[in-house]
C-alpha cells in the first residue's frame, strides 16, 4: 500500500531568510526529483517564493522523508528542519487541494499558485517522477482549484498583494496621481500591482528588464515605457514607486548602489516593494531617510489586517474543498474495489464462453440460428443474475470502507488472482520511469 | 459669569478629548462627530467668554485665548480634511493647558500706559495665532514621526489606519509653518514697536526676545531648506518640534509685558 506524504516549509512556518536558501533552480529541481523517485516512489516539488513542498507517494514514506529532510538541512542548515511541517495521507491531500486553490497563500486568492503547482506537476511528469497516484491526486486538486476560483469570490477579493501594496504606497504619498512607477523584472503580482497603481492614479510606468524584448512586450501590454536595464541607477532618480521581481541571486539595490541616486532625488520619499526571492532589495535600504522598502513578508502584515473581509469567501472555498476531497476519496475507493469486480466478471465470462462453446459443439449443426442465440443469451443471463448481488455489495462496501474486506473475501471465494497494486493500472499510461 | 462659560467649555473639551482618545482605540463611527460637536459648542462658549474679557493681557488669559485658537484651527482642519485623529493629539493638551485658566481666575492686570497703543490687540492676536499654527504644526509633526516609525518598522498599530498619509502630513506641516512664520514675523515687528514704548529701544536682549529670534531664524532656515534643498519628512518634523519648544520658552518668559500675571 502506498501513502501520500507532504513535507515542506512555507511563509507560515519559515522566515524569508530560510526560504531563500531553498529556492531551487529548475535543473536542481529536476535532479532532486530524479533522486527522490528512484526507490519505488513518486515525487513532486512545488517551489515558489513562499513555499517549498515535496509531495511523495511511496510504499516506504519514511525512506523518502529522510531523503527530503537531509536535502533541506544540507541546503538551509539543520536549524531549517525545525520549520518543516508534514502531512500524511488524506491530510496531505487536503493540503495540496488548499495550496492549489490559493487558500494557503500569503495573499489568499492570488491566482499564480495554481500555475506554479501545475508547473511543478509538469516538471515531475517530464522527469518521470509523477506516477499514476500523483497524476490522479493533482488533477483532482486542479479541478478543485478551478471550482474554488469560479464558484467563490476568493480570486476577486480586493485583498491582494497588489492592493495591499497600493494601500502602503498611498500611506506614503497620499494620492498617487502623477507618481512614477518603475517595475524591475516581471511576475504576476508585480504586473498586477502596477495595474493597481495605475488605476490609483500613477501616470508614468517604466519597465526595466534584463531582456529588452521582454521589457518591450510587457511595456506594450501595460501601456508603459521600456528602459534599458543598465540605466537602473539613473532611473531610480525619477521613480516614486519601485517594484522588483527579478531572479537575480544577489540584491540589485544596496545602500551603496542607490546612494548617488538618492542624493539626486534630494529628500523625495521612495516606496520600494520587493516581490523577489531571493531579495532584490537589501534590507538595509529601509534605514535610509525617506525610503520605505517592503518585501513579501512585510506585505503579509498589512494583508493580515484585512483578513476578516475575505472570511466568508474563504469559508465557502473550504467547504468546496471538503466536498471535492470527499468526491476524490469516494472514486478512489471505488477504483480500489474495481480490480476484484473486473476479475470476477472476467472469470465468469471466461467460464460462460468455455461452457457455451462446449455445449454448442456437442449439439452440432442441428440448431437454428435463433436457438443458438437463445442458449447464448441464457448463459449470459445466468452470469448476470448470479453476479448482480455480489457486484452491488462489493461496490457498496468499497464506498464505505476503502479497500474492503469483502473484496478480499470475494477474491478468495472465487479463486481470483492477487489484485494488482491500486496505483499501477494508470501508471502504465505514464512514460517509463526509473524503478 | 464669563468664567462660568469658560468652565463649561472646558468640560466640553475634556469630554471631547476622551472621545477622541477612545476613537483611537475603538473606531466607532459616531465618535468623530461627537468630538466635533463638543469642541464646536465649547468654542462658541469659550469665544463669548473671551470676547467679553477683551484683549488677553495676562498669562492665564493668554493661555485661554491660545487654547481657543488652537482648537479652532484643529476643528477647521478636521472638517476640511476629515482627520479626527488630530483631535486625539491636540485636545488633551489643550485641556491640560486650560486647567490654570479655569482654576485661577482673576481680572486681567492693567497694562501701563506706555504699552497701551492702538495696535496692541493686533499684536497679541497675531502672536497667539502664530503660536496656535506652530502648536498644530508640532502636533502634525508628532503624527508624522509616529507614522514614519510604523512604516519603517512595519508594525502597523492602531494609529496606522487612522493617520493620514506621510505626504499629506508633511504638506500640512509646510503650510502651517508658513502661516506660523508669517505671523511670527509680524509679531516680531509689532513687538519691536511696543518694546520701544516700554524700554525706549526697539530691541532688548532678554530671554523672551532671544528665544523668539532664534525660533524665527530656525523657521526661516527650515523654510529655506524646504524650498531650495528639498528638505522634507523626518528632519523637518523634528525641527518643527524644536522650533515650537523655543516659542514656548518665549511664551512663558515674563508674559506679558509687564510681569504681573494676574494671580490673586
XYZ file of C-alpha atoms in Angstrom:
699
model
C 0.000 0.000 0.000
C 1.387 3.406 -0.925
C 0.961 6.538 1.077
C 0.862 10.229 0.151
C 3.187 12.419 2.175
C 3.650 16.157 2.074
C 6.789 17.695 3.568
C 7.681 21.320 3.311
C 8.001 24.767 4.698
C 6.171 27.925 3.763
C 5.649 31.544 4.676
C 3.602 30.308 7.611
C 6.405 28.347 9.216
C 9.691 29.691 7.919
C 11.105 33.207 7.624
C 12.113 34.513 4.245
C 15.819 34.034 5.011
C 15.320 30.262 5.251
C 13.052 30.097 2.202
C 15.617 31.955 0.148
C 18.165 29.208 0.722
C 15.709 26.622 -0.541
C 14.776 28.418 -3.741
C 15.980 25.878 -6.305
C 16.803 26.403 -9.957
C 14.800 24.211 -12.386
C 17.825 21.995 -13.113
C 18.352 21.420 -9.406
C 14.684 20.562 -9.029
C 14.900 18.032 -11.837
C 17.921 16.401 -10.333
C 16.296 16.241 -6.932
C 13.119 14.718 -8.362
C 15.138 12.035 -10.148
C 16.895 11.224 -6.901
C 13.678 11.004 -4.932
C 11.776 8.905 -7.433
C 14.356 6.145 -7.562
C 13.178 3.998 -4.689
C 9.716 2.984 -5.929
C 8.380 6.437 -5.120
C 6.574 9.204 -6.934
C 7.667 12.772 -6.212
C 6.674 16.323 -6.969
C 8.359 19.523 -5.805
C 6.466 22.790 -5.504
C 8.944 25.628 -5.182
C 7.724 29.223 -5.084
C 8.924 32.283 -3.230
C 6.548 31.474 -0.391
C 6.871 27.732 -0.132
C 8.980 24.674 -0.831
C 6.929 21.488 -0.655
C 7.648 17.890 -1.503
C 4.760 15.594 -2.349
C 5.765 11.959 -2.181
C 3.892 8.781 -2.908
C 5.773 5.740 -1.710
C 5.353 2.380 -0.077
C 8.008 3.336 2.401
C 7.493 7.035 3.001
C 9.964 7.009 5.855
C 12.831 6.469 3.458
C 11.649 9.237 1.149
C 11.122 11.531 4.112
C 14.661 11.048 5.374
C 15.976 11.911 1.924
C 13.959 15.147 1.837
C 14.885 16.231 5.360
C 18.558 15.555 4.587
C 18.253 17.644 1.459
C 16.696 20.555 3.329
C 19.246 20.540 6.118
C 22.058 20.301 3.555
C 20.804 23.420 1.821
C 19.497 25.591 4.613
C 21.226 24.158 7.662
C 19.952 21.797 10.330
C 18.031 24.620 12.019
C 15.796 24.936 8.975
C 14.367 21.480 9.586
C 12.578 22.893 12.624
C 10.292 24.791 10.228
C 9.247 21.661 8.318
C 5.667 20.517 8.510
C 4.420 17.149 7.368
C 1.031 15.845 6.364
C 0.208 12.194 5.799
C -2.447 10.502 3.710
C -5.673 12.432 3.444
C -4.247 15.392 5.379
C -1.603 15.741 2.659
C -4.378 15.544 0.113
C -6.276 18.348 1.816
C -3.109 20.415 1.988
C -2.424 20.058 -1.738
C -6.024 20.990 -2.539
C -5.804 24.062 -0.307
C -2.442 25.128 -1.710
C -3.634 24.739 -5.317
C -6.789 26.697 -4.512
C -4.682 29.505 -3.055
C -6.191 29.105 0.409
C -2.767 28.610 1.954
C -1.201 31.521 0.098
C 0.225 34.570 1.763
C -2.264 36.521 -0.261
C -5.284 34.242 -0.164
C -6.899 34.031 -3.576
C -3.871 35.009 -5.656
C -4.038 33.236 -8.992
C -0.390 32.462 -9.548
C -0.102 29.485 -7.216
C -2.268 27.158 -9.319
C 0.005 27.735 -12.312
C 3.015 27.119 -10.108
C 1.648 23.796 -8.824
C 0.757 22.834 -12.393
C 4.300 23.650 -13.484
C 5.622 21.556 -10.624
C 3.469 18.640 -11.714
C 4.543 19.011 -15.337
C 8.166 19.005 -14.303
C 7.616 15.860 -12.245
C 5.923 14.250 -15.229
C 8.697 15.222 -17.589
C 11.313 13.818 -15.280
C 9.237 10.692 -14.856
C 8.765 11.219 -11.146
C 4.985 11.522 -11.276
C 3.181 8.205 -11.433
C -0.453 7.265 -11.501
C -1.332 8.247 -7.956
C 0.240 11.720 -8.153
C -1.416 12.255 -11.509
C -4.845 11.460 -10.098
C -4.267 13.489 -6.942
C -3.047 16.504 -8.896
C -5.768 16.513 -11.498
C -8.355 16.344 -8.696
C -6.601 19.194 -6.892
C -6.546 21.299 -10.061
C -10.219 20.635 -10.673
C -10.994 21.691 -7.104
C -8.910 24.849 -7.518
C -10.779 25.689 -10.687
C -14.107 25.292 -8.894
C -12.909 27.453 -5.996
C -11.861 30.165 -8.414
C -15.087 30.150 -10.385
C -17.581 29.499 -7.595
C -16.244 31.683 -4.781
C -15.210 35.310 -4.698
C -11.806 34.474 -3.327
C -9.930 35.419 -6.510
C -11.845 38.638 -6.841
C -11.303 39.630 -3.235
C -9.815 43.090 -3.168
C -7.408 41.908 -0.563
C -4.438 41.030 -2.648
C -0.800 41.676 -2.572
C -1.354 44.351 -5.168
C -3.975 46.342 -3.333
C -2.064 45.997 -0.079
C 0.958 47.450 -1.852
C -1.126 50.292 -3.242
C -2.505 50.986 0.217
C 1.034 51.266 1.590
C 2.184 53.483 -1.259
C -0.793 55.736 -0.630
C 0.157 55.880 3.045
C 3.493 57.316 1.969
C 2.439 59.694 -0.788
C -1.161 60.483 -0.069
C -2.517 60.418 -3.606
C -0.680 58.525 -6.309
C -1.756 60.945 -9.003
C 1.182 61.843 -11.205
C 3.558 59.454 -9.459
C 6.108 57.491 -11.427
C 6.268 53.722 -11.053
C 9.165 51.532 -12.069
C 8.873 47.775 -12.432
C 12.104 45.812 -12.447
C 11.654 42.232 -13.639
C 8.238 40.698 -14.133
C 5.724 38.406 -12.486
C 2.017 38.144 -11.854
C 1.953 40.086 -8.619
C 4.338 42.761 -9.897
C 2.247 43.306 -13.012
C -0.969 43.273 -11.029
C 0.484 45.823 -8.615
C 1.472 48.068 -11.497
C -2.057 47.883 -12.869
C -3.486 48.736 -9.460
C -1.078 51.645 -9.078
C -2.080 52.931 -12.460
C -5.755 52.839 -11.645
C -4.926 54.621 -8.374
C -3.541 57.479 -10.463
C 0.114 56.705 -11.177
C 0.846 58.336 -14.517
C 4.217 57.081 -15.623
C 5.120 53.404 -15.743
C 8.672 52.362 -16.538
C 9.747 48.780 -17.135
C 13.296 47.592 -16.836
C 14.074 44.004 -17.671
C 17.287 42.138 -18.297
C 15.939 41.029 -21.666
C 14.980 44.056 -23.670
C 12.382 42.208 -25.799
C 10.557 41.057 -22.686
C 10.595 44.613 -21.376
C 9.137 45.913 -24.623
C 6.460 43.231 -24.780
C 5.441 43.996 -21.208
C 5.548 47.713 -21.855
C 3.182 47.315 -24.795
C 0.932 45.183 -22.604
C 0.844 47.587 -19.683
C 0.999 50.829 -21.593
C 4.424 51.541 -20.164
C 7.840 52.630 -21.327
C 10.667 50.106 -21.588
C 14.056 51.324 -20.441
C 17.415 49.534 -20.606
C 18.298 47.541 -17.514
C 21.747 49.144 -17.337
C 20.145 52.536 -16.709
C 18.663 51.292 -13.416
C 20.607 53.630 -11.087
C 19.620 56.615 -13.235
C 16.004 55.544 -13.454
C 15.832 55.460 -9.673
C 16.234 59.230 -9.571
C 12.792 59.894 -11.003
C 10.791 56.945 -9.706
C 8.437 57.256 -6.746
C 7.463 53.603 -6.507
C 9.806 50.753 -7.397
C 8.623 47.167 -7.675
C 11.229 44.465 -8.088
C 10.616 40.913 -9.145
C 13.740 39.516 -10.746
C 15.539 36.203 -10.447
C 18.787 37.916 -9.538
C 20.718 35.836 -6.975
C 22.136 38.978 -5.328
C 20.328 42.212 -4.398
C 20.001 44.721 -7.232
C 19.672 47.592 -4.813
C 22.032 48.091 -1.897
C 22.591 51.252 0.158
C 25.837 51.775 -1.785
C 24.253 51.350 -5.200
C 21.275 53.620 -4.533
C 23.258 56.262 -2.617
C 24.055 58.569 -5.567
C 20.535 58.299 -6.977
C 19.033 59.154 -3.576
C 21.250 62.190 -3.352
C 19.926 63.450 -6.681
C 16.391 62.713 -5.513
C 17.066 65.022 -2.591
C 14.542 64.061 0.062
C 11.624 62.911 -2.040
C 10.193 59.763 -0.491
C 10.673 56.457 -2.296
C 8.474 53.404 -1.852
C 10.072 50.095 -2.779
C 8.374 46.727 -2.951
C 10.408 43.559 -3.302
C 8.458 40.560 -4.542
C 11.521 38.539 -5.498
C 13.056 35.642 -3.625
C 15.959 35.857 -3.178
C 15.544 39.526 -2.456
C 16.327 42.240 -4.961
C 16.464 44.967 -2.342
C 18.922 44.791 0.534
C 17.001 45.203 3.816
C 19.364 47.973 4.991
C 17.843 50.263 2.354
C 14.840 50.666 4.617
C 17.104 52.518 7.079
C 17.740 55.337 4.595
C 15.786 58.532 5.176
C 12.610 58.762 3.151
C 12.926 55.231 1.761
C 10.264 52.688 2.637
C 11.369 49.250 1.459
C 8.952 46.374 1.820
C 9.187 42.691 0.984
C 6.572 39.964 0.725
C 6.715 39.171 4.449
C 6.022 42.813 5.340
C 3.097 42.984 2.970
C 1.626 39.965 4.696
C 1.240 42.012 7.863
C -0.893 44.561 6.073
C -2.908 41.861 4.369
C -3.431 40.080 7.679
C -5.049 43.251 8.992
C -7.743 42.971 6.354
C -8.218 39.228 6.546
C -11.647 39.466 8.150
C -13.146 40.842 4.937
C -12.474 37.713 2.971
C -13.554 35.292 5.723
C -16.905 34.361 4.239
C -15.485 33.581 0.799
C -12.658 31.587 2.342
C -15.216 29.565 4.331
C -17.108 28.875 1.141
C -13.885 27.764 -0.529
C -13.016 25.479 2.396
C -16.432 23.836 2.167
C -15.967 23.347 -1.553
C -12.613 21.727 -0.997
C -14.044 19.391 1.610
C -16.642 18.388 -0.957
C -14.022 17.784 -3.650
C -11.882 15.773 -1.237
C -14.853 13.586 -0.362
C -15.510 13.034 -4.058
C -11.904 12.116 -4.691
C -11.766 9.702 -1.778
C -15.007 8.076 -2.955
C -13.822 7.462 -6.511
C -10.508 6.238 -5.191
C -12.285 3.663 -3.041
C -14.416 2.506 -5.948
C -11.315 2.284 -8.065
C -9.578 0.260 -5.401
C -12.544 -2.127 -5.314
C -12.812 -2.372 -9.086
C -9.988 -4.825 -9.839
C -11.767 -7.547 -7.845
C -15.012 -6.835 -9.663
C -13.308 -6.781 -13.028
C -11.541 -10.042 -12.308
C -14.717 -11.664 -11.045
C -16.595 -10.664 -14.153
C -13.745 -11.717 -16.443
C -13.598 -15.100 -14.733
C -17.360 -15.591 -15.065
C -17.277 -14.526 -18.703
C -14.455 -16.896 -19.397
C -16.355 -19.857 -17.824
C -19.545 -18.993 -19.671
C -17.751 -18.747 -23.021
C -15.972 -22.042 -22.498
C -19.172 -23.890 -21.476
C -21.120 -22.359 -24.353
C -18.534 -23.445 -26.823
C -18.537 -26.984 -25.403
C -22.342 -27.249 -25.414
C -22.810 -25.780 -28.864
C -20.219 -28.011 -30.434
C -21.952 -31.024 -28.742
C -25.319 -30.133 -30.191
C -23.755 -29.789 -33.583
C -25.440 -28.439 -36.692
C -28.986 -29.292 -35.551
C -29.632 -25.888 -34.074
C -31.173 -22.960 -35.862
C -29.523 -19.531 -35.585
C -32.348 -18.449 -33.309
C -31.860 -21.388 -30.922
C -28.123 -20.731 -30.807
C -28.777 -17.126 -29.801
C -31.194 -18.170 -27.061
C -28.678 -20.510 -25.489
C -26.004 -17.795 -25.551
C -28.390 -15.289 -24.011
C -29.322 -17.775 -21.285
C -25.712 -18.340 -20.293
C -25.038 -14.610 -20.027
C -28.269 -14.012 -18.141
C -27.319 -16.664 -15.585
C -23.972 -14.995 -15.011
C -25.514 -11.545 -14.736
C -28.206 -12.652 -12.335
C -25.713 -14.590 -10.264
C -23.202 -11.733 -10.142
C -25.691 -8.932 -9.687
C -25.875 -9.119 -5.902
C -22.131 -9.620 -5.275
C -21.325 -6.736 -7.656
C -23.674 -4.336 -5.915
C -22.435 -5.403 -2.482
C -18.794 -5.024 -3.461
C -19.358 -1.529 -4.835
C -21.254 -0.508 -1.782
C -18.623 -1.878 0.550
C -15.795 -0.172 -1.298
C -17.526 3.188 -0.956
C -17.854 2.738 2.744
C -14.574 1.302 3.881
C -11.992 1.796 1.184
C -10.474 -1.463 0.057
C -12.984 -3.732 1.655
C -12.655 -6.971 3.440
C -15.468 -8.078 1.177
C -13.266 -7.610 -1.901
C -10.628 -9.803 -0.316
C -13.264 -12.385 0.555
C -14.622 -12.379 -2.988
C -11.152 -12.840 -4.399
C -10.621 -15.803 -2.116
C -14.080 -17.355 -2.652
C -13.888 -17.208 -6.414
C -10.231 -18.102 -6.571
C -9.317 -14.822 -8.258
C -5.685 -13.930 -8.715
C -3.893 -11.494 -6.481
C -5.209 -7.978 -7.227
C -2.633 -5.612 -8.667
C -1.474 -2.571 -6.679
C -4.121 0.149 -6.895
C -1.846 2.740 -8.427
C -0.470 0.518 -11.168
C -3.235 0.383 -13.800
C -2.980 4.063 -14.517
C 0.768 4.056 -14.105
C 1.076 2.107 -17.332
C -0.080 5.237 -19.121
C 2.930 7.141 -17.847
C 6.231 7.351 -19.677
C 8.713 4.801 -18.412
C 10.104 5.896 -15.116
C 13.166 4.559 -13.381
C 12.386 1.930 -10.799
C -20.498 84.863 34.704
C -17.922 84.814 31.886
C -15.862 82.449 33.893
C -18.776 80.022 34.128
C -18.893 79.920 30.337
C -15.176 79.099 30.228
C -15.641 76.357 32.795
C -18.469 74.889 30.756
C -16.370 74.993 27.583
C -13.524 73.378 29.493
C -15.724 70.445 30.434
C -16.833 70.030 26.863
C -13.206 69.989 25.715
C -12.326 67.438 28.361
C -15.165 65.191 27.183
C -14.106 65.698 23.564
C -10.534 64.711 24.467
C -11.842 61.454 25.954
C -13.957 60.817 22.876
C -11.021 61.424 20.523
C -8.763 59.157 22.563
C -11.441 56.466 22.660
C -11.656 56.759 18.896
C -8.011 55.772 18.644
C -8.688 52.520 20.459
C -12.183 51.857 19.223
C -13.081 53.260 15.801
C -16.780 53.682 16.497
C -18.205 55.762 13.668
C -20.097 58.425 15.675
C -17.020 59.294 17.782
C -15.557 61.897 15.396
C -18.938 63.626 15.051
C -19.418 63.693 18.823
C -15.934 65.130 19.238
C -16.606 67.836 16.666
C -19.892 68.853 18.251
C -18.309 69.021 21.720
C -15.350 71.067 20.509
C -17.542 73.290 18.337
C -20.046 74.152 21.046
C -17.206 74.574 23.533
C -15.600 77.038 21.145
C -18.803 79.090 20.976
C -18.998 79.416 24.768
C -15.260 79.978 25.035
C -15.397 82.631 22.314
C -18.146 84.558 24.094
C -16.175 84.464 27.336
C -13.036 85.681 25.582
C -14.829 88.455 23.702
C -16.324 89.666 26.946
C -12.919 89.828 28.602
C -11.354 91.827 25.793
C -7.739 91.568 24.713
C -5.958 88.856 26.714
C -3.399 90.540 28.913
C -2.155 88.029 31.470
C -0.577 84.591 31.125
C -3.817 82.917 32.190
C -5.899 84.806 29.669
C -3.209 84.309 27.074
C -3.316 80.555 27.544
C -7.069 80.602 27.336
C -7.019 82.562 24.072
C -4.271 80.335 22.687
C -6.337 77.246 23.519
C -9.294 78.788 21.746
C -7.314 79.444 18.566
C -5.669 76.040 18.683
C -8.975 74.201 18.904
C -10.476 76.448 16.251
C -7.635 75.502 13.923
C -7.972 71.843 14.852
C -11.697 71.865 14.136
C -11.168 73.642 10.825
C -8.551 71.088 9.734
C -10.685 68.186 10.894
C -13.694 69.463 8.978
C -11.667 70.330 5.904
C -9.617 67.137 5.667
C -11.714 64.704 7.726
C -8.914 63.771 10.059
C -10.444 63.330 13.524
C -7.232 61.680 14.667
C -5.732 65.154 15.075
C -8.185 65.675 17.944
C -6.525 62.879 19.880
C -3.212 64.701 19.626
C -4.287 68.260 20.379
C -7.440 68.289 22.504
C -5.909 66.546 25.549
C -3.016 69.023 25.558
C -5.377 71.968 25.279
C -7.346 70.645 28.230
C -4.167 70.451 30.292
C -3.173 73.973 29.265
C -6.594 75.318 30.206
C -6.565 73.942 33.746
C -4.904 77.034 35.278
C -7.271 79.350 33.431
C -10.233 77.523 34.907
C -8.867 77.200 38.425
C -7.268 80.619 38.793
C -9.454 83.352 37.642
C -8.637 86.896 38.332
C -9.133 90.074 36.491
C -6.531 90.905 33.931
C -3.643 93.041 35.040
C -3.786 96.597 33.943
C -1.173 97.448 31.455
C 0.961 100.547 31.837
C 0.040 103.337 29.523
C 3.346 103.018 27.718
C 2.166 99.789 26.080
C -1.407 100.779 25.545
C -1.098 101.654 21.972
C -3.785 101.175 19.328
C -2.080 98.208 17.714
C -1.785 96.139 20.885
C -4.805 93.859 20.226
C -3.475 93.165 16.760
C -0.010 92.320 18.072
C -1.374 89.939 20.667
C -3.874 88.291 18.336
C -1.305 87.664 15.643
C 1.223 86.367 18.153
C -1.344 83.924 19.512
C -2.419 82.871 16.031
C 1.186 82.142 15.171
C 1.598 80.134 18.348
C -1.549 78.166 17.536
C -0.321 77.434 13.995
C 3.038 76.230 15.300
C 1.343 74.159 18.011
C -0.808 72.410 15.428
C 2.238 72.006 13.156
C 4.003 70.345 16.075
C 1.058 68.020 16.617
C 1.181 67.177 12.919
C 4.941 66.618 13.183
C 4.392 64.169 16.046
C 1.814 62.349 13.944
C 4.304 62.252 11.072
C 7.062 60.803 13.227
C 4.763 58.165 14.691
C 3.511 57.079 11.273
C 7.033 57.169 9.866
C 8.158 54.860 12.652
C 5.331 52.439 11.941
C 6.025 52.494 8.209
C 9.728 51.884 8.739
C 9.313 49.318 11.463
C 6.415 47.631 9.647
C 4.452 47.369 12.843
C 1.049 48.583 11.922
C -0.655 49.573 15.126
C -3.980 51.199 15.840
C -2.735 54.538 14.591
C -1.763 53.226 11.180
C -5.241 53.085 9.714
C -6.362 56.325 11.403
C -3.491 58.570 10.375
C -3.469 60.339 7.023
C -0.544 59.716 4.682
C 3.010 60.873 5.318
C 2.838 63.068 2.236
C -0.280 64.804 3.480
C 1.133 65.337 6.967
C 4.323 66.782 5.526
C 2.388 69.159 3.284
C 0.124 70.217 6.149
C 3.189 70.847 8.273
C 4.619 73.018 5.493
C 1.508 75.158 5.232
C 1.129 75.579 8.979
C 4.789 76.544 9.336
C 4.471 79.069 6.507
C 1.465 80.721 8.154
C 3.046 80.496 11.575
C 6.225 82.032 10.220
C 4.359 84.952 8.683
C 2.527 85.542 11.957
C 5.782 85.264 13.892
C 7.476 87.815 11.630
C 4.614 90.278 12.075
C 4.723 89.668 15.831
C 8.437 90.447 15.927
C 7.986 93.705 14.026
C 4.973 94.924 16.011
C 6.723 93.682 19.165
C 9.635 95.968 18.414
C 7.212 98.838 18.210
C 5.821 98.074 21.677
C 9.270 97.423 23.091
C 10.226 100.932 22.106
C 7.316 102.114 24.234
C 8.478 100.205 27.306
C 12.232 100.055 27.072
C 12.750 103.061 24.902
C 14.611 100.802 22.490
C 13.385 98.740 19.572
C 15.306 95.663 20.700
C 16.399 94.393 24.119
C 18.416 91.233 24.710
C 16.096 89.422 27.066
C 15.219 85.734 27.165
C 11.838 86.296 25.537
C 13.283 88.238 22.659
C 16.256 85.933 22.205
C 14.131 82.763 22.183
C 11.733 84.345 19.705
C 14.545 85.466 17.455
C 16.227 82.052 17.496
C 12.887 80.374 16.727
C 12.314 82.819 13.908
C 15.769 82.103 12.471
C 15.169 78.368 12.798
C 11.862 78.506 10.950
C 13.356 80.830 8.339
C 16.146 78.327 7.767
C 13.667 75.454 7.717
C 11.511 77.076 5.065
C 14.555 77.994 3.003
C 15.844 74.424 3.169
C 12.408 73.168 2.162
C 12.264 75.407 -0.873
C 15.863 75.261 -2.059
C 17.216 71.949 -0.789
C 14.045 69.907 -0.952
C 14.078 69.136 2.764
C 11.032 67.246 3.940
C 9.897 64.434 6.167
C 11.507 63.365 9.421
C 14.082 66.077 9.892
C 11.575 68.807 9.106
C 9.177 67.297 11.627
C 11.867 67.244 14.296
C 12.965 70.800 13.560
C 9.341 71.949 13.787
C 9.134 70.457 17.250
C 12.412 72.114 18.265
C 11.222 75.482 16.979
C 7.981 75.191 18.874
C 9.856 74.430 22.096
C 11.783 77.705 21.620
C 8.498 79.527 21.128
C 7.190 78.002 24.363
C 10.229 79.386 26.184
C 9.435 82.746 24.679
C 5.753 82.462 25.553
C 6.371 81.708 29.229
C 9.184 84.249 29.594
C 7.628 87.074 31.626
C 4.359 87.022 29.802
C 3.061 89.564 29.052
C 4.771 92.836 29.485
C 4.803 93.785 32.307
C 5.418 90.864 34.688
C 2.145 90.805 36.561
C 0.360 87.580 35.573
C -2.861 88.499 37.269
C -2.875 85.877 40.014
C -4.789 86.898 43.052
